Short mmCIF file of C-alpha atoms in Angstrom, two decimals:
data_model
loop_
_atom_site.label_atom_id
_atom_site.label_comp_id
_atom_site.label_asym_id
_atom_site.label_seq_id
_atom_site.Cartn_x
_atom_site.Cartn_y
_atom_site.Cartn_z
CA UNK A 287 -39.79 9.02 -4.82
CA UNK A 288 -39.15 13.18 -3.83
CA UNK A 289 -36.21 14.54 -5.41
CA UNK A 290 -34.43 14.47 -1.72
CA UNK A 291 -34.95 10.74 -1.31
CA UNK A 292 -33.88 10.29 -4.97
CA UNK A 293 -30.42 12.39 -4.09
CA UNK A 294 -29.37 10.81 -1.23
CA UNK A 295 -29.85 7.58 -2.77
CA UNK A 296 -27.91 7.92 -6.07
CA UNK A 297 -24.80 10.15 -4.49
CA UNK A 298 -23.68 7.31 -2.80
CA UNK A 299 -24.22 5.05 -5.61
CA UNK A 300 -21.96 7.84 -7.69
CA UNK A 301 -19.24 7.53 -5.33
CA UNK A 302 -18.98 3.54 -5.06
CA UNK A 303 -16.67 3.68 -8.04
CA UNK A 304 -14.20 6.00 -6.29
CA UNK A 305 -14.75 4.47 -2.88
CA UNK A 306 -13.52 0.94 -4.88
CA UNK A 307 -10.65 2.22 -6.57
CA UNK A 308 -9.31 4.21 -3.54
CA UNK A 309 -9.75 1.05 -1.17
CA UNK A 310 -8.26 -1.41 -3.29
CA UNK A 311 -5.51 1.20 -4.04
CA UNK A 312 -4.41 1.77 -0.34
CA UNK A 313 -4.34 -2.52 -0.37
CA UNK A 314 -1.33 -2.34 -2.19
CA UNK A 315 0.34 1.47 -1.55
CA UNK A 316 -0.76 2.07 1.87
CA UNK A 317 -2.23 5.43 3.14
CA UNK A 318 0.48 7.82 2.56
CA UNK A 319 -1.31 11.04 3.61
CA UNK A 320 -4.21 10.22 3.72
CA UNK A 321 -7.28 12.11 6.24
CA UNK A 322 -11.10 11.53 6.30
CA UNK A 323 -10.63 15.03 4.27
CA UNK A 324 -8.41 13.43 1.52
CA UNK A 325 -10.01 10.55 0.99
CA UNK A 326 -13.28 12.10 0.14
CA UNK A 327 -11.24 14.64 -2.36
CA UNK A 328 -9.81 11.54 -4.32
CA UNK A 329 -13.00 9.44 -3.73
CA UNK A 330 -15.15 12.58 -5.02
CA UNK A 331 -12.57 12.78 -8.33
CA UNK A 332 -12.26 9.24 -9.30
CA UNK A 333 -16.06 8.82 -9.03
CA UNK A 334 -16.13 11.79 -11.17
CA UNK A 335 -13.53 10.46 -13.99
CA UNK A 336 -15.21 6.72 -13.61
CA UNK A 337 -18.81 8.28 -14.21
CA UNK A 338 -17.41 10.54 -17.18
CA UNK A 339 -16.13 7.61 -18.82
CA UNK A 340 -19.50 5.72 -18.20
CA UNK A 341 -21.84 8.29 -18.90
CA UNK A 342 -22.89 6.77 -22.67
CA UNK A 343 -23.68 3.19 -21.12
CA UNK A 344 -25.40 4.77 -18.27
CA UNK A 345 -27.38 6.76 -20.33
CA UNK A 346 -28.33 3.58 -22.70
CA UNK A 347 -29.68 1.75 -19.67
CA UNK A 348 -31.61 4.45 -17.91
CA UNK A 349 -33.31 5.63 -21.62
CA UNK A 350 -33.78 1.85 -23.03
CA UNK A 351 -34.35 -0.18 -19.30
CA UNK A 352 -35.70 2.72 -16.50
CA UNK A 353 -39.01 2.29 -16.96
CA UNK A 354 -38.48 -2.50 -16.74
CA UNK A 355 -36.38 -1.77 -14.16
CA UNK A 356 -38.73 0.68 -12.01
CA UNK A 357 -41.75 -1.93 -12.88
CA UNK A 358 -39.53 -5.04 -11.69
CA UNK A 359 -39.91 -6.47 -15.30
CA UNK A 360 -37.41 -9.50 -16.63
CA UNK A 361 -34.02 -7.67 -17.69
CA UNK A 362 -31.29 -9.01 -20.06
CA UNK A 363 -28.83 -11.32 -18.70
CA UNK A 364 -26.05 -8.00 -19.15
CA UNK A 365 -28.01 -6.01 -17.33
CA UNK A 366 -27.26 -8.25 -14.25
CA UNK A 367 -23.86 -8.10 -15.00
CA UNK A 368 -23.98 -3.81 -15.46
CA UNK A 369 -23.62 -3.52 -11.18
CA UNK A 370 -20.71 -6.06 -11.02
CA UNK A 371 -18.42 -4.46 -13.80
CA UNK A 372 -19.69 -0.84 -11.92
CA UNK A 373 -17.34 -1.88 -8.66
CA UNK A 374 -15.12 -4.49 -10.02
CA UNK A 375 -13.44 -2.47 -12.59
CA UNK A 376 -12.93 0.63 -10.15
CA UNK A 377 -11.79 -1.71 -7.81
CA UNK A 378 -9.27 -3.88 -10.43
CA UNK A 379 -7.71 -0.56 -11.44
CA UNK A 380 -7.09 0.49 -8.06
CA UNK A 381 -5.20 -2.60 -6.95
CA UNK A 382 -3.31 -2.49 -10.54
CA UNK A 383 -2.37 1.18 -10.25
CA UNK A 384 -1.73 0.44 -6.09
CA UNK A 385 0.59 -2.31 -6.87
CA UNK A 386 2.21 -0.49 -10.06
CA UNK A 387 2.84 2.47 -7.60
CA UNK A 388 4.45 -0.06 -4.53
CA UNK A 389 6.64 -1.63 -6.97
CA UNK A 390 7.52 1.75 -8.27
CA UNK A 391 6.69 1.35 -12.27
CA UNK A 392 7.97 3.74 -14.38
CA UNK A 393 4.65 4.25 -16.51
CA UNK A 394 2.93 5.42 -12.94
CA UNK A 395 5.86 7.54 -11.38
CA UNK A 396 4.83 10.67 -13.31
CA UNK A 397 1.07 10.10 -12.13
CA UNK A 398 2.10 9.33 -8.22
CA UNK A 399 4.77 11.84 -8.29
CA UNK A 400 8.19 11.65 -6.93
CA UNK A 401 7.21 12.95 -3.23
CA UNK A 402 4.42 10.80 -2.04
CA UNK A 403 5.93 9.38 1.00
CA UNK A 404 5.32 11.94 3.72
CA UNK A 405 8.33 11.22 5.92
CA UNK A 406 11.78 9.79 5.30
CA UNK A 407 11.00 6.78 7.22
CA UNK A 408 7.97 5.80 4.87
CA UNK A 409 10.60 6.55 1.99
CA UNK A 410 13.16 4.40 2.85
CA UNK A 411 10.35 1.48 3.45
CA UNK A 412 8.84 2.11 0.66
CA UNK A 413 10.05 -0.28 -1.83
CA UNK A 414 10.15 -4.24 -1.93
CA UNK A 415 13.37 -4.52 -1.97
CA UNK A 416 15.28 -6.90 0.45
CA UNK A 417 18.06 -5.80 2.69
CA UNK A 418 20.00 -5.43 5.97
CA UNK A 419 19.21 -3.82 9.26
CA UNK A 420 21.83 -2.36 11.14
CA UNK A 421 20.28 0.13 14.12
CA UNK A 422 22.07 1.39 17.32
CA UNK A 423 19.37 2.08 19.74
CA UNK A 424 19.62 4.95 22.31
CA UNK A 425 20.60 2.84 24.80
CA UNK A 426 24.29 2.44 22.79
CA UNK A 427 23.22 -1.05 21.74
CA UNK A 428 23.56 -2.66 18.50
CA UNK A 429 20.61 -4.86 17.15
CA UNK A 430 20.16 -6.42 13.47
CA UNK A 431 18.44 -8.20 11.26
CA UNK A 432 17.06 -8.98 7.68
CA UNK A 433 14.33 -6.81 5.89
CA UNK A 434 12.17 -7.58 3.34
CA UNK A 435 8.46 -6.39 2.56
CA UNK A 436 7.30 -9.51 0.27
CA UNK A 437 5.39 -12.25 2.31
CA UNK A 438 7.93 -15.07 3.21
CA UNK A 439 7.12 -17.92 6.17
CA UNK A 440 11.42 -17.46 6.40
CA UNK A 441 11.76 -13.39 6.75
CA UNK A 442 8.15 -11.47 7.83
CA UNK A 443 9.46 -8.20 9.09
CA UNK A 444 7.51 -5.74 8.93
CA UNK A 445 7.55 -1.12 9.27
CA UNK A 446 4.70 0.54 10.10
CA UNK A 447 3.77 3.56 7.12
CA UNK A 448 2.15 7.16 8.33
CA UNK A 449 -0.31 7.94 10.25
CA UNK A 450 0.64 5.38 12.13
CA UNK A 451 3.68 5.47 14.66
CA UNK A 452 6.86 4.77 13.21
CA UNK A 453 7.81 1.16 14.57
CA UNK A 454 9.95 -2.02 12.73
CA UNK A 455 9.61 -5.38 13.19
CA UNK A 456 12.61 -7.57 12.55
CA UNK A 457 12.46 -11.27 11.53
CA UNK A 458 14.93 -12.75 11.69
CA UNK A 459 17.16 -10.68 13.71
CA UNK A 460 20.92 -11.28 13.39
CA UNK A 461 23.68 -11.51 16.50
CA UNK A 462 25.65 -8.06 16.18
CA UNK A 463 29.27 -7.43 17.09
CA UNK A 464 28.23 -4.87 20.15
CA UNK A 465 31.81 -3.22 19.70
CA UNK A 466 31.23 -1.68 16.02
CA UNK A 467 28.38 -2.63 15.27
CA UNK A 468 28.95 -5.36 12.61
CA UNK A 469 26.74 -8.42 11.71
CA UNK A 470 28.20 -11.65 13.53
CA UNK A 471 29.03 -14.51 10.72
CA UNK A 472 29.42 -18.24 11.36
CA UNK A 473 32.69 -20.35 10.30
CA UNK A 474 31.28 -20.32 6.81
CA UNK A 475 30.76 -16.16 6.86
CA UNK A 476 26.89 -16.51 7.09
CA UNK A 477 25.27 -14.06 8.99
CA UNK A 478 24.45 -15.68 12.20
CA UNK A 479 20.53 -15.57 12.78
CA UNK A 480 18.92 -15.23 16.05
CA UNK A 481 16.32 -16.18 18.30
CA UNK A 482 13.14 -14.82 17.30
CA UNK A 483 11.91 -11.24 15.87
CA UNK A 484 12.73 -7.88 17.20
CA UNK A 485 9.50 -4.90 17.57
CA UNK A 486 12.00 -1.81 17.49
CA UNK A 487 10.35 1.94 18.29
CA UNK A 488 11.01 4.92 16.85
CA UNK A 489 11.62 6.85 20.50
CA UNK A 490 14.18 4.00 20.71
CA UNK A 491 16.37 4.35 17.78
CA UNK A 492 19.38 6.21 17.14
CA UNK A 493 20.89 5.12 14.49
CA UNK A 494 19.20 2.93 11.39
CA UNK A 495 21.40 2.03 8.82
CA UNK A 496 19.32 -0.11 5.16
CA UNK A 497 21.54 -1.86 3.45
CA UNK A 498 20.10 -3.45 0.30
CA UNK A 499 20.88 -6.82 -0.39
CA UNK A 500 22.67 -6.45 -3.82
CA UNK A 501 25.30 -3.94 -2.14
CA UNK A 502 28.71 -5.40 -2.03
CA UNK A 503 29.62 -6.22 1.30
CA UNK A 504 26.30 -5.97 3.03
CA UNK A 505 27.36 -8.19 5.87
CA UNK A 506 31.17 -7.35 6.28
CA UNK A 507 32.53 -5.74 9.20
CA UNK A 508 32.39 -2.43 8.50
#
């Protein structure tokens, strides 16, 4: 094999651990600024920490196994195992460190740094936490309903993250008192729940007013 073939066979196999980590990464914490130019950057330097760390058990198989492995001799049983652990730990750490990140632990803010979401939209849907939506649109109406990011058959909205357009998806909505803008309530002061979910744009909106779920009065009249 020429030293050109060789190259452009093992720099891709350099950057698999990178490519992992940074895929199973944006899984969990989305793409935040991220262009083709960016994502090689941080696929180039994780491959580069991943192969630093692995350089000693690299080295042990290519000066012990190269010359079974290049003859297609038997191998030990690890040695099977050697390709697996190569993407699966790269890829474990990225959904770890993607979903320590979403869920904003304190042992990874210092590493993420306090101003990763691009815009103030991404910001303010950037967290898990479950709340209100109160939003006058530009046409002077009021619409409503209940946020949350986690996966629930009861409450699946949803808000798009950059690069994509900013757009929020509401389910379930909640009837809204069109004269101030307060949530509607049953008998029993329930909010009362609409028909359906709501796709809201961001050419659309005038007002959009989060109010998390453990604030006192989230559903009053206000």
């Amino acid at each position: 094999m020429s030293t050109g073939t060789s190259v452009a066979v093992l720099l891709p196999l350099a950057l698999l651990p990178g490519a992992f980590f940074q895929w199973a990464f944006e899984r969990n914490a989305g793409r935040y600024g991220i262009t083709l130019k960016d994502r090689l950057l941080r696929i180039t330097g994780v491959s580069a920490v991943f192969l630093s760390v692995s350089a000693w058990p690299l080295h042990r198989i290519y000066a012990n196994y190269w010359t079974e492995i290049r003859a297609g001799s038997p191998l030990p049983t690890l040695m099977y195992v050697a390709p697996v652990a190569y993407l699966l730990i790269p890829s474990v750490l990225g959904w770890l460190y993607g979903y320590s990140v979403e869920n904003n632990w304190r042992m990874t803010r210092t590493l993420a740094g306090k101003k990763r979401c691009p815009t103030a939209w991404d910001y303010a849907f950037s967290t898990s936490q479950r709340g209100w939506i109160r939003c006058k649109l530009q046409s002077g109406e009021w619409v409503g309903g209940i946020y949350s990011s986690t996966e629930s058959p009861s409450h699946t909205s949803y808000a798009t993250g950059y690069p994509e357009p900013h757009e929020l998806y509401l389910f379930p909505i909640v009837e809204m008192d069109q004269e101030n803008g307060s949530f509607c309530a049953t008998e029993e002061g329930e909010p009362l729940i609409g028909l359906g979910g709501l796709l809201i744009r961001w050419e659309e909106i005038a007002i959009l007013n989060f109010i998390a779920d453990d604030d006192e009065g989230a559903t009053n009249d206000e």
